[in-house]
PDB file of C-alpha atoms in Angstrom:
ATOM      1  CA  MET A  21     -20.087  -6.784 -14.104  1.00  0.00           C
ATOM      2  CA  LYS A  22     -22.287  -8.149 -11.299  1.00  0.00           C
ATOM      3  CA  LYS A  23     -21.156 -11.675 -12.170  1.00  0.00           C
ATOM      4  CA  ILE A  24     -17.477 -10.678 -11.921  1.00  0.00           C
ATOM      5  CA  ALA A  25     -18.079  -8.977  -8.564  1.00  0.00           C
ATOM      6  CA  TYR A  26     -19.933 -12.059  -7.327  1.00  0.00           C
ATOM      7  CA  LEU A  27     -17.068 -14.337  -8.429  1.00  0.00           C
ATOM      8  CA  LEU A  28     -14.498 -12.103  -6.719  1.00  0.00           C
ATOM      9  CA  ILE A  29     -16.516 -12.195  -3.487  1.00  0.00           C
ATOM     10  CA  GLN A  30     -16.747 -15.988  -3.723  1.00  0.00           C
ATOM     11  CA  LEU A  31     -12.996 -16.288  -4.347  1.00  0.00           C
ATOM     12  CA  LEU A  32     -12.248 -13.974  -1.467  1.00  0.00           C
ATOM     13  CA  SER A  33     -14.622 -15.783   0.887  1.00  0.00           C
ATOM     14  CA  ALA A  34     -13.154 -19.163  -0.021  1.00  0.00           C
ATOM     15  CA  GLY A  35      -9.604 -17.917   0.397  1.00  0.00           C
ATOM     16  CA  LEU A  36     -10.235 -16.259   3.747  1.00  0.00           C
ATOM     17  CA  ALA A  37     -12.179 -19.241   5.064  1.00  0.00           C
ATOM     18  CA  ALA A  38      -9.406 -21.623   4.024  1.00  0.00           C
ATOM     19  CA  ASN A  39      -6.709 -19.655   5.823  1.00  0.00           C
ATOM     20  CA  ALA A  40      -7.617 -16.842   8.205  1.00  0.00           C
ATOM     21  CA  GLN A  41      -3.899 -15.904   8.397  1.00  0.00           C
ATOM     22  CA  THR A  42      -3.769 -15.044   4.678  1.00  0.00           C
ATOM     23  CA  PRO A  43      -5.803 -11.878   4.029  1.00  0.00           C
ATOM     24  CA  TYR A  44      -5.504 -12.084   0.231  1.00  0.00           C
ATOM     25  CA  VAL A  45      -6.429 -14.204  -2.763  1.00  0.00           C
ATOM     26  CA  LYS A  46      -5.057 -14.457  -6.277  1.00  0.00           C
ATOM     27  CA  VAL A  47      -7.377 -13.004  -8.912  1.00  0.00           C
ATOM     28  CA  PRO A  48      -6.910 -12.621 -12.695  1.00  0.00           C
ATOM     29  CA  ALA A  49      -5.557  -9.054 -12.315  1.00  0.00           C
ATOM     30  CA  GLY A  50      -3.134  -9.898  -9.476  1.00  0.00           C
ATOM     31  CA  TYR A  51      -4.120 -10.182  -5.809  1.00  0.00           C
ATOM     32  CA  LEU A  52      -6.991  -8.810  -3.772  1.00  0.00           C
ATOM     33  CA  MET A  53      -6.152  -8.141  -0.116  1.00  0.00           C
ATOM     34  CA  VAL A  54      -8.693  -7.276   2.576  1.00  0.00           C
ATOM     35  CA  LEU A  55      -7.361  -6.059   5.902  1.00  0.00           C
ATOM     36  CA  GLN A  56      -9.405  -5.904   9.102  1.00  0.00           C
ATOM     37  CA  GLN A  57      -9.496  -3.613  12.132  1.00  0.00           C
ATOM     38  CA  GLY A  58      -6.057  -3.267  13.746  1.00  0.00           C
ATOM     39  CA  ASP A  59      -4.092  -4.615  10.747  1.00  0.00           C
ATOM     40  CA  ASP A  60      -0.990  -2.625   9.802  1.00  0.00           C
ATOM     41  CA  LEU A  61      -0.983  -1.821   6.079  1.00  0.00           C
ATOM     42  CA  PHE A  62       2.789  -1.738   5.567  1.00  0.00           C
ATOM     43  CA  ALA A  63       3.425  -4.874   7.676  1.00  0.00           C
ATOM     44  CA  GLN A  64       0.806  -6.802   5.684  1.00  0.00           C
ATOM     45  CA  LEU A  65       2.211  -5.645   2.325  1.00  0.00           C
ATOM     46  CA  GLU A  66       5.732  -6.579   3.415  1.00  0.00           C
ATOM     47  CA  ALA A  67       4.632 -10.040   4.599  1.00  0.00           C
ATOM     48  CA  PHE A  68       2.781 -10.551   1.302  1.00  0.00           C
ATOM     49  CA  MET A  69       5.842  -9.598  -0.788  1.00  0.00           C
ATOM     50  CA  LEU A  70       8.086 -11.973   1.150  1.00  0.00           C
ATOM     51  CA  LYS A  71       5.659 -14.907   1.278  1.00  0.00           C
ATOM     52  CA  GLU A  72       4.702 -14.752  -2.404  1.00  0.00           C
ATOM     53  CA  LYS A  73       8.231 -13.816  -3.584  1.00  0.00           C
ATOM     54  CA  ILE A  74       6.865 -10.848  -5.547  1.00  0.00           C
ATOM     55  CA  PRO A  75       9.505  -9.054  -7.698  1.00  0.00           C
ATOM     56  CA  ALA A  76       7.648  -5.697  -7.606  1.00  0.00           C
ATOM     57  CA  ALA A  77       4.077  -4.426  -7.562  1.00  0.00           C
ATOM     58  CA  ASN A  78       1.734  -1.465  -7.658  1.00  0.00           C
ATOM     59  CA  PHE A  79      -1.352  -1.206  -5.496  1.00  0.00           C
ATOM     60  CA  THR A  80      -4.512   0.805  -5.016  1.00  0.00           C
ATOM     61  CA  GLY A  81      -6.863   0.799  -2.071  1.00  0.00           C
ATOM     62  CA  MET A  82      -9.734   2.248  -0.100  1.00  0.00           C
ATOM     63  CA  GLY A  83     -11.243   1.761   3.326  1.00  0.00           C
ATOM     64  CA  PHE A  84     -11.125   3.032   6.897  1.00  0.00           C
ATOM     65  CA  VAL A  85      -7.818   3.870   8.564  1.00  0.00           C
ATOM     66  CA  ASN A  86      -5.775   5.694  11.118  1.00  0.00           C
ATOM     67  CA  ALA A  87      -3.238   7.293   8.789  1.00  0.00           C
ATOM     68  CA  LYS A  88       0.062   9.063   9.205  1.00  0.00           C
ATOM     69  CA  PHE A  89       1.070  11.318   6.327  1.00  0.00           C
ATOM     70  CA  GLY A  90       4.323  13.146   5.783  1.00  0.00           C
ATOM     71  CA  PHE A  91       5.263  16.198   3.763  1.00  0.00           C
ATOM     72  CA  PHE A  92       8.884  16.036   2.561  1.00  0.00           C
ATOM     73  CA  ASN A  93      10.827  19.022   3.881  1.00  0.00           C
ATOM     74  CA  GLN A  94      13.501  19.887   1.296  1.00  0.00           C
ATOM     75  CA  GLN A  95      15.588  21.717   3.899  1.00  0.00           C
ATOM     76  CA  THR A  96      15.845  18.903   6.458  1.00  0.00           C
ATOM     77  CA  LYS A  97      15.392  15.986   4.008  1.00  0.00           C
ATOM     78  CA  GLN A  98      12.871  14.576   6.503  1.00  0.00           C
ATOM     79  CA  TYR A  99       9.103  14.104   6.467  1.00  0.00           C
ATOM     80  CA  ASP A 100       7.037  16.484   8.596  1.00  0.00           C
ATOM     81  CA  PRO A 101       4.373  14.071   9.927  1.00  0.00           C
ATOM     82  CA  ARG A 102       0.684  14.537  10.675  1.00  0.00           C
ATOM     83  CA  SER A 103      -1.743  11.850  11.868  1.00  0.00           C
ATOM     84  CA  PHE A 104      -5.458  11.450  11.179  1.00  0.00           C
ATOM     85  CA  ASP A 105      -7.560   8.944  13.133  1.00  0.00           C
ATOM     86  CA  ASN A 106     -10.815   7.265  12.110  1.00  0.00           C
ATOM     87  CA  VAL A 107     -10.830   8.624   8.581  1.00  0.00           C
ATOM     88  CA  GLU A 108     -11.977   7.174   5.298  1.00  0.00           C
ATOM     89  CA  LEU A 109      -9.204   6.368   2.847  1.00  0.00           C
ATOM     90  CA  ALA A 110     -10.873   7.641  -0.309  1.00  0.00           C
ATOM     91  CA  SER A 111      -7.929   6.759  -2.522  1.00  0.00           C
ATOM     92  CA  MET A 112      -4.512   5.177  -2.140  1.00  0.00           C
ATOM     93  CA  GLN A 113      -1.899   4.224  -4.681  1.00  0.00           C
ATOM     94  CA  GLY A 114       1.640   3.046  -4.343  1.00  0.00           C
ATOM     95  CA  SER A 115       4.479   0.855  -5.465  1.00  0.00           C
ATOM     96  CA  VAL A 116       6.418  -1.883  -3.763  1.00  0.00           C
ATOM     97  CA  ALA A 117      10.026  -2.589  -4.718  1.00  0.00           C
ATOM     98  CA  TRP A 118      13.236  -3.657  -2.985  1.00  0.00           C
ATOM     99  CA  GLN A 119      15.944  -1.637  -1.294  1.00  0.00           C
ATOM    100  CA  GLN A 120      18.941  -3.890  -0.788  1.00  0.00           C
ATOM    101  CA  ASP A 121      17.202  -7.025   0.562  1.00  0.00           C
ATOM    102  CA  SER A 122      14.278  -5.250   2.224  1.00  0.00           C
ATOM    103  CA  VAL A 123      10.778  -4.477   0.985  1.00  0.00           C
ATOM    104  CA  SER A 124      10.412  -0.779   0.094  1.00  0.00           C
ATOM    105  CA  ILE A 125       6.903   0.690   0.053  1.00  0.00           C
ATOM    106  CA  HIS A 126       6.062   4.083  -1.455  1.00  0.00           C
ATOM    107  CA  ALA A 127       2.443   5.135  -1.008  1.00  0.00           C
ATOM    108  CA  HIS A 128       0.316   8.247  -1.339  1.00  0.00           C
ATOM    109  CA  GLY A 129      -3.312   8.706  -0.440  1.00  0.00           C
ATOM    110  CA  VAL A 130      -6.233  10.941   0.358  1.00  0.00           C
ATOM    111  CA  VAL A 131      -8.381  10.615   3.477  1.00  0.00           C
ATOM    112  CA  THR A 132     -11.596  12.389   4.410  1.00  0.00           C
ATOM    113  CA  ASP A 133     -13.095  13.091   7.810  1.00  0.00           C
ATOM    114  CA  SER A 134     -16.744  13.257   8.912  1.00  0.00           C
ATOM    115  CA  THR A 135     -17.014  16.827   7.606  1.00  0.00           C
ATOM    116  CA  PHE A 136     -15.768  15.676   4.176  1.00  0.00           C
ATOM    117  CA  GLN A 137     -12.547  17.656   4.630  1.00  0.00           C
ATOM    118  CA  ALA A 138      -9.790  15.943   2.621  1.00  0.00           C
ATOM    119  CA  TYR A 139      -6.132  15.502   3.574  1.00  0.00           C
ATOM    120  CA  GLY A 140      -3.437  13.635   1.740  1.00  0.00           C
ATOM    121  CA  GLY A 141       0.094  13.124   0.655  1.00  0.00           C
ATOM    122  CA  HIS A 142       2.936  10.697   1.282  1.00  0.00           C
ATOM    123  CA  LEU A 143       1.662   7.847   3.466  1.00  0.00           C
ATOM    124  CA  LEU A 144       4.108   7.034   6.272  1.00  0.00           C
ATOM    125  CA  GLY A 145       1.877   4.339   7.763  1.00  0.00           C
ATOM    126  CA  ALA A 146      -1.699   3.226   8.322  1.00  0.00           C
ATOM    127  CA  THR A 147      -3.675   0.791  10.417  1.00  0.00           C
ATOM    128  CA  VAL A 148      -7.233  -0.263   9.726  1.00  0.00           C
ATOM    129  CA  SER A 149      -9.678   1.530  12.017  1.00  0.00           C
ATOM    130  CA  THR A 150     -13.367   0.660  11.778  1.00  0.00           C
ATOM    131  CA  GLY A 151     -14.482  -1.441   8.840  1.00  0.00           C
ATOM    132  CA  SER A 152     -11.855  -2.797   6.477  1.00  0.00           C
ATOM    133  CA  LEU A 153      -9.244  -1.825   3.911  1.00  0.00           C
ATOM    134  CA  GLU A 154      -9.430  -3.283   0.386  1.00  0.00           C
ATOM    135  CA  ILE A 155      -6.243  -3.366  -1.686  1.00  0.00           C
ATOM    136  CA  MET A 156      -5.777  -4.427  -5.306  1.00  0.00           C
ATOM    137  CA  ILE A 157      -2.185  -5.507  -5.999  1.00  0.00           C
ATOM    138  CA  THR A 158      -0.821  -5.663  -9.545  1.00  0.00           C
ATOM    139  CA  VAL A 159       2.345  -7.754  -9.751  1.00  0.00           C
ATOM    140  CA  HIS A 160       5.233  -6.984 -12.109  1.00  0.00           C
ATOM    141  CA  ASP A 161       7.455  -9.604 -13.721  1.00  0.00           C
ATOM    142  CA  LYS A 162      10.674  -7.663 -13.072  1.00  0.00           C
ATOM    143  CA  ARG A 163      12.391  -6.955  -9.764  1.00  0.00           C
ATOM    144  CA  PHE A 164      12.543  -3.199  -9.251  1.00  0.00           C
ATOM    145  CA  LYS A 165      14.666  -1.549  -6.607  1.00  0.00           C
ATOM    146  CA  ARG A 166      14.884   1.792  -4.866  1.00  0.00           C
ATOM    147  CA  VAL A 167      18.133   3.669  -4.486  1.00  0.00           C
ATOM    148  CA  LYS A 168      18.703   6.765  -2.395  1.00  0.00           C
ATOM    149  CA  ASP A 169      19.341   9.788  -4.607  1.00  0.00           C
ATOM    150  CA  GLU A 170      21.706  11.887  -2.494  1.00  0.00           C
ATOM    151  CA  LYS A 171      20.951  15.032  -4.518  1.00  0.00           C
ATOM    152  CA  ILE A 172      17.286  15.090  -3.527  1.00  0.00           C
ATOM    153  CA  GLY A 173      17.679  13.098  -0.299  1.00  0.00           C
ATOM    154  CA  ALA A 174      14.974  10.557  -1.135  1.00  0.00           C
ATOM    155  CA  ASN A 175      14.678   7.007  -2.415  1.00  0.00           C
ATOM    156  CA  VAL A 176      13.953   6.742  -6.149  1.00  0.00           C
ATOM    157  CA  LEU A 177      12.539   3.755  -8.029  1.00  0.00           C
ATOM    158  CA  GLN A 178      15.030   2.335 -10.546  1.00  0.00           C
ATOM    159  CA  LEU A 179      13.570   0.791 -13.679  1.00  0.00           C
ATOM    160  CA  ARG A 180      16.853  -0.690 -14.916  1.00  0.00           C
ATOM    161  CA  GLU A 181      19.913  -2.226 -13.305  1.00  0.00           C
TER     162      GLU A 181
END
C-alpha cells in the first residue's frame, strides 16, 4: 500500500510540475485532481470534463473548503442555501453528466467545523480555503445526461437514451 501511495505522489508531482495549469493526473482508477487555495471546485470539474472529453464520471473528495449547501424546498422547488467558511470537507461524492451541451454536476458532502460539528447536504458550490482539496474521479464509458423532471422540479440522471 505504501508503494502505491508513493507512486501516486510521484505521478502527481510529475504531472503538476509539467503543467501547473493542469491540476490532475491520470491514474489507473481514473484521475486524481488536487485543487489549491482559491480554486473553484465546480469550475475545475467543468474544465476537466471539457478538456478531457469525459462522457460521464463519479467523484469523491476531501479537503478544506468554503462550502455552500442547499436544502431542496419541495414547495418552492428551489434550494434554501447556507454557507460555511473555513471548514473541513470530511466527505464528498457526486456525479458529472451532461444537460443539453453543458456539464451538469450533482454533489453532496459533509463538512465539519473546529468544534467537530458536522453539516451537509446538496453542495451548491465550494472553493478551496486553507490547504487543498483532493478529488478522485472515476470515468464512465457512456455519456449520461440529466433531464429536468417536472413532477419533482429537479434534474434527474438518465441512464438510457
